[in-house]
mmCIF file of C-alpha atoms in Angstrom:
data_model
loop_
_atom_site.group_PDB
_atom_site.id
_atom_site.type_symbol
_atom_site.label_atom_id
_atom_site.label_comp_id
_atom_site.label_asym_id
_atom_site.label_seq_id
_atom_site.Cartn_x
_atom_site.Cartn_y
_atom_site.Cartn_z
ATOM 1 C CA MET A 1460 -46.733 -101.022 -183.745
ATOM 2 C CA LEU A 1461 -49.524 -100.937 -181.163
ATOM 3 C CA ARG A 1462 -52.550 -102.703 -182.633
ATOM 4 C CA ILE A 1463 -55.768 -101.343 -181.195
ATOM 5 C CA ASP A 1464 -58.154 -101.986 -184.083
ATOM 6 C CA ASP A 1465 -58.475 -105.785 -184.250
ATOM 7 C CA PHE A 1466 -61.368 -106.565 -181.911
ATOM 8 C CA GLU A 1467 -64.673 -108.387 -182.120
ATOM 9 C CA PRO A 1468 -67.903 -106.340 -182.036
ATOM 10 C CA PHE A 1469 -69.232 -105.807 -178.487
ATOM 11 C CA GLU A 1470 -65.981 -107.114 -176.974
ATOM 12 C CA ILE A 1471 -65.129 -103.693 -175.536
ATOM 13 C CA SER A 1472 -68.099 -102.258 -173.639
ATOM 14 C CA TYR A 1473 -69.074 -99.858 -170.903
ATOM 15 C CA GLU A 1474 -72.124 -100.935 -168.925
ATOM 16 C CA PHE A 1475 -74.235 -98.436 -167.039
ATOM 17 C CA PRO A 1476 -73.973 -99.308 -163.321
ATOM 18 C CA HIS A 1477 -77.682 -98.554 -162.694
ATOM 19 C CA PRO A 1478 -80.835 -98.537 -164.830
ATOM 20 C CA LEU A 1479 -81.352 -95.226 -166.621
ATOM 21 C CA PHE A 1480 -84.385 -93.003 -166.035
ATOM 22 C CA GLU A 1481 -86.374 -91.740 -169.039
ATOM 23 C CA GLY A 1482 -87.485 -88.153 -169.486
ATOM 24 C CA ILE A 1483 -88.140 -85.608 -172.225
ATOM 25 C CA TYR A 1484 -85.390 -83.149 -173.081
ATOM 26 C CA LEU A 1485 -86.371 -79.479 -172.679
ATOM 27 C CA GLU A 1486 -83.388 -77.151 -172.852
ATOM 28 C CA ARG A 1487 -79.758 -76.514 -172.051
ATOM 29 C CA LEU A 1488 -79.582 -74.082 -169.161
ATOM 30 C CA ASN A 1489 -75.821 -73.569 -169.348
ATOM 31 C CA ARG A 1490 -72.743 -75.394 -170.614
ATOM 32 C CA PHE A 1491 -73.071 -78.307 -168.198
ATOM 33 C CA THR A 1492 -76.729 -78.286 -167.109
ATOM 34 C CA GLY A 1493 -79.926 -79.221 -168.911
ATOM 35 C CA SER A 1494 -83.581 -79.604 -167.947
ATOM 36 C CA LEU A 1495 -85.874 -82.560 -168.585
ATOM 37 C CA LYS A 1496 -89.505 -83.337 -168.027
ATOM 38 C CA PHE A 1497 -89.513 -86.359 -165.753
ATOM 39 C CA GLY A 1498 -92.997 -87.596 -164.909
ATOM 40 C CA ASN A 1499 -94.871 -84.583 -163.543
ATOM 41 C CA ARG A 1500 -91.689 -82.708 -162.614
ATOM 42 C CA ILE A 1501 -89.009 -80.635 -164.290
ATOM 43 C CA VAL A 1502 -85.553 -81.850 -163.241
ATOM 44 C CA ASN A 1503 -82.069 -80.537 -163.918
ATOM 45 C CA VAL A 1504 -79.315 -82.905 -164.999
ATOM 46 C CA HIS A 1505 -75.586 -82.544 -165.475
ATOM 47 C CA ILE A 1506 -74.451 -82.634 -169.115
ATOM 48 C CA PRO A 1507 -71.007 -84.319 -169.111
ATOM 49 C CA ASN A 1508 -69.928 -82.833 -172.417
ATOM 50 C CA SER A 1509 -68.574 -79.368 -173.244
ATOM 51 C CA GLY A 1510 -69.411 -79.648 -176.959
ATOM 52 C CA ARG A 1511 -72.128 -77.648 -178.677
ATOM 53 C CA LEU A 1512 -74.415 -80.703 -179.195
ATOM 54 C CA GLN A 1513 -77.042 -78.578 -180.953
ATOM 55 C CA GLU A 1514 -77.804 -81.293 -183.505
ATOM 56 C CA VAL A 1515 -78.432 -83.825 -180.715
ATOM 57 C CA LEU A 1516 -79.940 -81.902 -177.800
ATOM 58 C CA LYS A 1517 -83.306 -80.991 -179.277
ATOM 59 C CA LYS A 1518 -86.463 -80.209 -177.321
ATOM 60 C CA GLY A 1519 -88.964 -83.050 -177.193
ATOM 61 C CA ARG A 1520 -86.552 -85.922 -177.687
ATOM 62 C CA LYS A 1521 -86.491 -88.780 -175.210
ATOM 63 C CA ALA A 1522 -83.566 -88.393 -172.825
ATOM 64 C CA TYR A 1523 -82.066 -90.892 -170.387
ATOM 65 C CA PHE A 1524 -80.132 -90.047 -167.261
ATOM 66 C CA SER A 1525 -78.346 -91.903 -164.499
ATOM 67 C CA PRO A 1526 -79.720 -90.862 -161.102
ATOM 68 C CA LYS A 1527 -77.216 -89.221 -158.780
ATOM 69 C CA LYS A 1528 -78.562 -86.322 -156.781
ATOM 70 C CA SER A 1529 -76.465 -83.277 -155.929
ATOM 71 C CA LEU A 1530 -77.320 -79.779 -154.742
ATOM 72 C CA LYS A 1531 -78.046 -78.614 -158.309
ATOM 73 C CA THR A 1532 -78.897 -81.705 -160.385
ATOM 74 C CA GLU A 1533 -80.597 -85.083 -160.105
ATOM 75 C CA GLY A 1534 -78.222 -87.067 -162.263
ATOM 76 C CA PHE A 1535 -76.089 -87.266 -165.381
ATOM 77 C CA LEU A 1536 -77.579 -87.067 -168.865
ATOM 78 C CA GLN A 1537 -76.369 -90.160 -170.722
ATOM 79 C CA LEU A 1538 -78.412 -90.797 -173.870
ATOM 80 C CA ILE A 1539 -80.645 -89.002 -176.337
ATOM 81 C CA LYS A 1540 -83.052 -90.904 -178.588
ATOM 82 C CA GLU A 1541 -82.642 -89.765 -182.190
ATOM 83 C CA GLY A 1542 -85.115 -91.539 -184.454
ATOM 84 C CA ASP A 1543 -84.884 -95.222 -183.590
ATOM 85 C CA LYS A 1544 -81.283 -95.024 -182.295
ATOM 86 C CA PHE A 1545 -79.557 -93.818 -179.150
ATOM 87 C CA VAL A 1546 -76.760 -91.257 -179.029
ATOM 88 C CA SER A 1547 -74.423 -91.255 -176.026
ATOM 89 C CA ILE A 1548 -73.478 -87.711 -175.057
ATOM 90 C CA ASP A 1549 -71.218 -88.516 -172.080
ATOM 91 C CA ALA A 1550 -67.747 -87.397 -173.186
ATOM 92 C CA ARG A 1551 -66.136 -89.436 -170.394
ATOM 93 C CA ILE A 1552 -67.132 -92.800 -171.841
ATOM 94 C CA PRO A 1553 -64.713 -92.919 -174.818
ATOM 95 C CA ASN A 1554 -61.794 -92.878 -172.366
ATOM 96 C CA LYS A 1555 -63.369 -95.745 -170.433
ATOM 97 C CA LEU A 1556 -63.715 -97.720 -173.664
ATOM 98 C CA MET A 1557 -60.192 -96.823 -174.730
ATOM 99 C CA GLU A 1558 -58.707 -97.952 -171.430
ATOM 100 C CA LYS A 1559 -60.448 -101.327 -171.749
ATOM 101 C CA LEU A 1560 -59.247 -101.667 -175.326
ATOM 102 C CA LEU A 1561 -55.656 -100.925 -174.328
ATOM 103 C CA GLN A 1562 -55.787 -103.347 -171.406
ATOM 104 C CA ASN A 1563 -57.173 -105.992 -173.742
ATOM 105 C CA ARG A 1564 -54.539 -105.454 -176.432
ATOM 106 C CA ILE A 1565 -51.150 -104.616 -174.961
ATOM 107 C CA GLY A 1566 -50.769 -107.285 -172.289
ATOM 108 C CA LYS A 1567 -49.010 -106.975 -168.954
ATOM 109 C CA SER A 1568 -45.569 -106.131 -170.346
ATOM 110 C CA LYS A 1569 -46.460 -102.479 -170.776
ATOM 111 C CA THR A 1570 -47.626 -99.858 -168.271
ATOM 112 C CA ILE A 1571 -50.695 -97.690 -168.963
ATOM 113 C CA LYS A 1572 -50.798 -94.279 -167.324
ATOM 114 C CA ARG A 1573 -53.953 -92.181 -167.442
ATOM 115 C CA GLU A 1574 -53.838 -88.387 -167.817
ATOM 116 C CA ALA A 1575 -50.066 -88.367 -168.094
ATOM 117 C CA LYS A 1576 -48.429 -84.943 -168.241
ATOM 118 C CA ILE A 1577 -46.050 -83.685 -170.902
ATOM 119 C CA ASN A 1578 -44.898 -80.064 -171.128
ATOM 120 C CA GLY A 1579 -47.559 -79.122 -168.594
ATOM 121 C CA ARG A 1580 -50.368 -80.611 -170.696
ATOM 122 C CA ARG A 1581 -52.386 -83.730 -169.926
ATOM 123 C CA MET A 1582 -52.710 -86.493 -172.511
ATOM 124 C CA ASP A 1583 -55.310 -89.209 -172.006
ATOM 125 C CA PHE A 1584 -52.925 -92.174 -171.941
ATOM 126 C CA LEU A 1585 -49.226 -92.983 -171.924
ATOM 127 C CA ILE A 1586 -47.958 -96.479 -172.654
ATOM 128 C CA GLU A 1587 -44.435 -97.134 -171.437
ATOM 129 C CA ASN A 1588 -42.297 -99.949 -172.763
ATOM 130 C CA SER A 1589 -39.166 -99.788 -174.887
ATOM 131 C CA LYS A 1590 -40.803 -96.792 -176.581
ATOM 132 C CA ARG A 1591 -43.270 -94.346 -175.075
ATOM 133 C CA ILE A 1592 -46.603 -93.973 -176.886
ATOM 134 C CA TRP A 1593 -48.916 -91.059 -176.118
ATOM 135 C CA ILE A 1594 -52.633 -91.447 -176.867
ATOM 136 C CA GLU A 1595 -55.422 -88.877 -177.042
ATOM 137 C CA THR A 1596 -59.108 -89.851 -177.351
ATOM 138 C CA LYS A 1597 -61.885 -87.639 -178.709
ATOM 139 C CA SER A 1598 -65.654 -88.057 -178.304
ATOM 140 C CA ILE A 1599 -67.995 -87.497 -181.267
ATOM 141 C CA THR A 1600 -71.783 -87.102 -181.295
ATOM 142 C CA LEU A 1601 -72.211 -85.287 -184.627
ATOM 143 C CA VAL A 1602 -73.003 -87.385 -187.725
ATOM 144 C CA GLU A 1603 -73.891 -85.919 -191.129
ATOM 145 C CA ASP A 1604 -74.479 -88.024 -194.246
ATOM 146 C CA GLY A 1605 -72.832 -91.027 -192.616
ATOM 147 C CA PHE A 1606 -69.716 -89.080 -191.530
ATOM 148 C CA GLY A 1607 -68.771 -88.754 -187.892
ATOM 149 C CA LEU A 1608 -67.426 -85.206 -187.592
ATOM 150 C CA PHE A 1609 -65.108 -83.649 -185.017
ATOM 151 C CA PRO A 1610 -65.288 -81.058 -183.594
ATOM 152 C CA ASP A 1611 -68.845 -79.695 -183.424
ATOM 153 C CA SER A 1612 -67.502 -76.333 -182.228
ATOM 154 C CA PRO A 1613 -64.036 -74.717 -182.447
ATOM 155 C CA THR A 1614 -61.653 -76.537 -180.111
ATOM 156 C CA GLN A 1615 -58.550 -74.787 -178.827
ATOM 157 C CA ARG A 1616 -57.883 -77.742 -176.541
ATOM 158 C CA GLY A 1617 -58.056 -80.183 -179.466
ATOM 159 C CA ARG A 1618 -55.630 -78.060 -181.501
ATOM 160 C CA GLU A 1619 -53.174 -77.926 -178.600
ATOM 161 C CA HIS A 1620 -53.317 -81.714 -178.226
ATOM 162 C CA LEU A 1621 -52.460 -82.157 -181.905
ATOM 163 C CA LYS A 1622 -49.550 -79.718 -181.636
ATOM 164 C CA GLU A 1623 -48.258 -81.688 -178.665
ATOM 165 C CA LEU A 1624 -48.533 -84.996 -180.534
ATOM 166 C CA ILE A 1625 -46.551 -83.517 -183.420
ATOM 167 C CA LYS A 1626 -43.803 -82.418 -181.001
ATOM 168 C CA ILE A 1627 -43.843 -85.878 -179.423
ATOM 169 C CA LYS A 1628 -43.355 -87.530 -182.812
ATOM 170 C CA ASP A 1629 -40.521 -85.146 -183.665
ATOM 171 C CA LYS A 1630 -38.757 -86.346 -180.493
ATOM 172 C CA GLY A 1631 -38.963 -89.962 -181.690
ATOM 173 C CA GLU A 1632 -41.807 -91.105 -179.436
ATOM 174 C CA GLY A 1633 -45.107 -92.587 -180.601
ATOM 175 C CA GLY A 1634 -48.434 -90.775 -180.895
ATOM 176 C CA ILE A 1635 -51.992 -91.943 -181.535
ATOM 177 C CA ILE A 1636 -55.297 -90.073 -181.690
ATOM 178 C CA VAL A 1637 -58.552 -92.025 -181.528
ATOM 179 C CA PHE A 1638 -61.972 -90.637 -182.477
ATOM 180 C CA ILE A 1639 -64.936 -92.499 -180.979
ATOM 181 C CA VAL A 1640 -68.372 -91.800 -182.461
ATOM 182 C CA GLN A 1641 -70.881 -92.549 -179.706
ATOM 183 C CA ARG A 1642 -73.589 -93.748 -182.083
ATOM 184 C CA GLU A 1643 -73.824 -96.473 -184.723
ATOM 185 C CA ASP A 1644 -74.895 -94.545 -187.826
ATOM 186 C CA ALA A 1645 -71.416 -93.269 -188.727
ATOM 187 C CA GLU A 1646 -69.711 -95.162 -191.548
ATOM 188 C CA LYS A 1647 -66.684 -92.873 -191.964
ATOM 189 C CA PHE A 1648 -64.829 -90.216 -189.986
ATOM 190 C CA SER A 1649 -63.668 -86.803 -191.141
ATOM 191 C CA PRO A 1650 -62.378 -83.694 -189.354
ATOM 192 C CA ASN A 1651 -65.013 -80.976 -189.406
ATOM 193 C CA ARG A 1652 -63.235 -78.429 -191.604
ATOM 194 C CA LYS A 1653 -66.108 -75.960 -191.822
ATOM 195 C CA ILE A 1654 -66.222 -75.667 -188.018
ATOM 196 C CA ASP A 1655 -62.484 -75.687 -187.260
ATOM 197 C CA PRO A 1656 -60.204 -75.551 -190.326
ATOM 198 C CA GLU A 1657 -57.069 -75.187 -188.182
ATOM 199 C CA PHE A 1658 -57.839 -78.455 -186.392
ATOM 200 C CA SER A 1659 -58.303 -80.177 -189.760
ATOM 201 C CA ASN A 1660 -54.966 -78.840 -191.016
ATOM 202 C CA LEU A 1661 -53.168 -79.885 -187.843
ATOM 203 C CA LEU A 1662 -54.641 -83.388 -188.010
ATOM 204 C CA LYS A 1663 -53.405 -83.775 -191.584
ATOM 205 C CA GLU A 1664 -49.958 -82.498 -190.554
ATOM 206 C CA ALA A 1665 -49.924 -84.975 -187.660
ATOM 207 C CA VAL A 1666 -50.654 -87.871 -190.013
ATOM 208 C CA LEU A 1667 -47.864 -86.770 -192.375
ATOM 209 C CA LYS A 1668 -45.534 -86.738 -189.354
ATOM 210 C CA GLY A 1669 -46.464 -90.338 -188.569
ATOM 211 C CA ILE A 1670 -49.168 -89.945 -185.914
ATOM 212 C CA GLU A 1671 -51.623 -92.850 -186.148
ATOM 213 C CA VAL A 1672 -55.319 -91.978 -186.426
ATOM 214 C CA PHE A 1673 -58.124 -94.417 -185.658
ATOM 215 C CA ALA A 1674 -61.881 -93.949 -185.616
ATOM 216 C CA PHE A 1675 -64.658 -96.199 -184.363
ATOM 217 C CA ASN A 1676 -68.410 -96.037 -184.044
ATOM 218 C CA CYS A 1677 -70.401 -97.528 -181.163
ATOM 219 C CA PHE A 1678 -73.457 -99.633 -180.579
ATOM 220 C CA VAL A 1679 -75.509 -97.816 -177.938
ATOM 221 C CA SER A 1680 -78.340 -99.280 -175.876
ATOM 222 C CA LEU A 1681 -80.030 -98.541 -172.560
ATOM 223 C CA GLU A 1682 -77.709 -101.046 -170.911
ATOM 224 C CA ARG A 1683 -74.290 -100.488 -172.481
ATOM 225 C CA ILE A 1684 -72.102 -98.736 -175.025
ATOM 226 C CA SER A 1685 -69.830 -100.947 -177.125
ATOM 227 C CA LEU A 1686 -67.147 -100.287 -179.685
ATOM 228 C CA TYR A 1687 -68.629 -101.584 -182.923
ATOM 229 C CA LYS A 1688 -66.754 -100.928 -186.178
ATOM 230 C CA LYS A 1689 -63.513 -99.337 -187.301
ATOM 231 C CA LEU A 1690 -64.267 -96.383 -189.581
ATOM 232 C CA GLU A 1691 -62.452 -95.169 -192.655
ATOM 233 C CA VAL A 1692 -60.697 -91.842 -192.031
ATOM 234 C CA ILE A 1693 -61.132 -89.281 -194.805
ATOM 235 C CA PHE A 1694 -59.517 -85.840 -194.802
#
């Protein structure tokens, strides 16, 4: 069995390469662009997350972005301040954390492939040794009553990934799905049945087939995002 859950807090971290700029969140202009008040200016930033994010992206909240100018935006939105805590909204970071965790845990005897293809579909990671293990990672920003919930909007892509993992397991290969809550106030994880009941049913079917499911929360600061605690998974 691949053990990916026995780590020390803050051992697996992603550090922002440059100091973040602070602004005030205004609105989401389209799926991947938002506007902030930054000093005396209004700036547009790229939102690296296709989720709904309505519970997080609220007007007037402090917002932090990494500066990287392009023709349309002045950087990437990274964090939103919710109360006294930060929420990371960058859906790319869980894969960065997962890759570090895998490198830390499996040693040099196994090969890690990123975005490996199977049946024309990309999975986040493939570990090749005596047995192939396929791994998919999901980013979570939504927390309600201490539960990290996925998804926050219906996810055809997420359902297709689960169907693929079930097929993989039926062929005798290994499958793992990891949910990473990019905030520290989640104590448990649950699939968001009211938003996507089919995803919830498929996840339960995957577990019954032998797919491993892990969930973690994160400690988030202006400097770094770190895996923090393993969460109980409740269906």
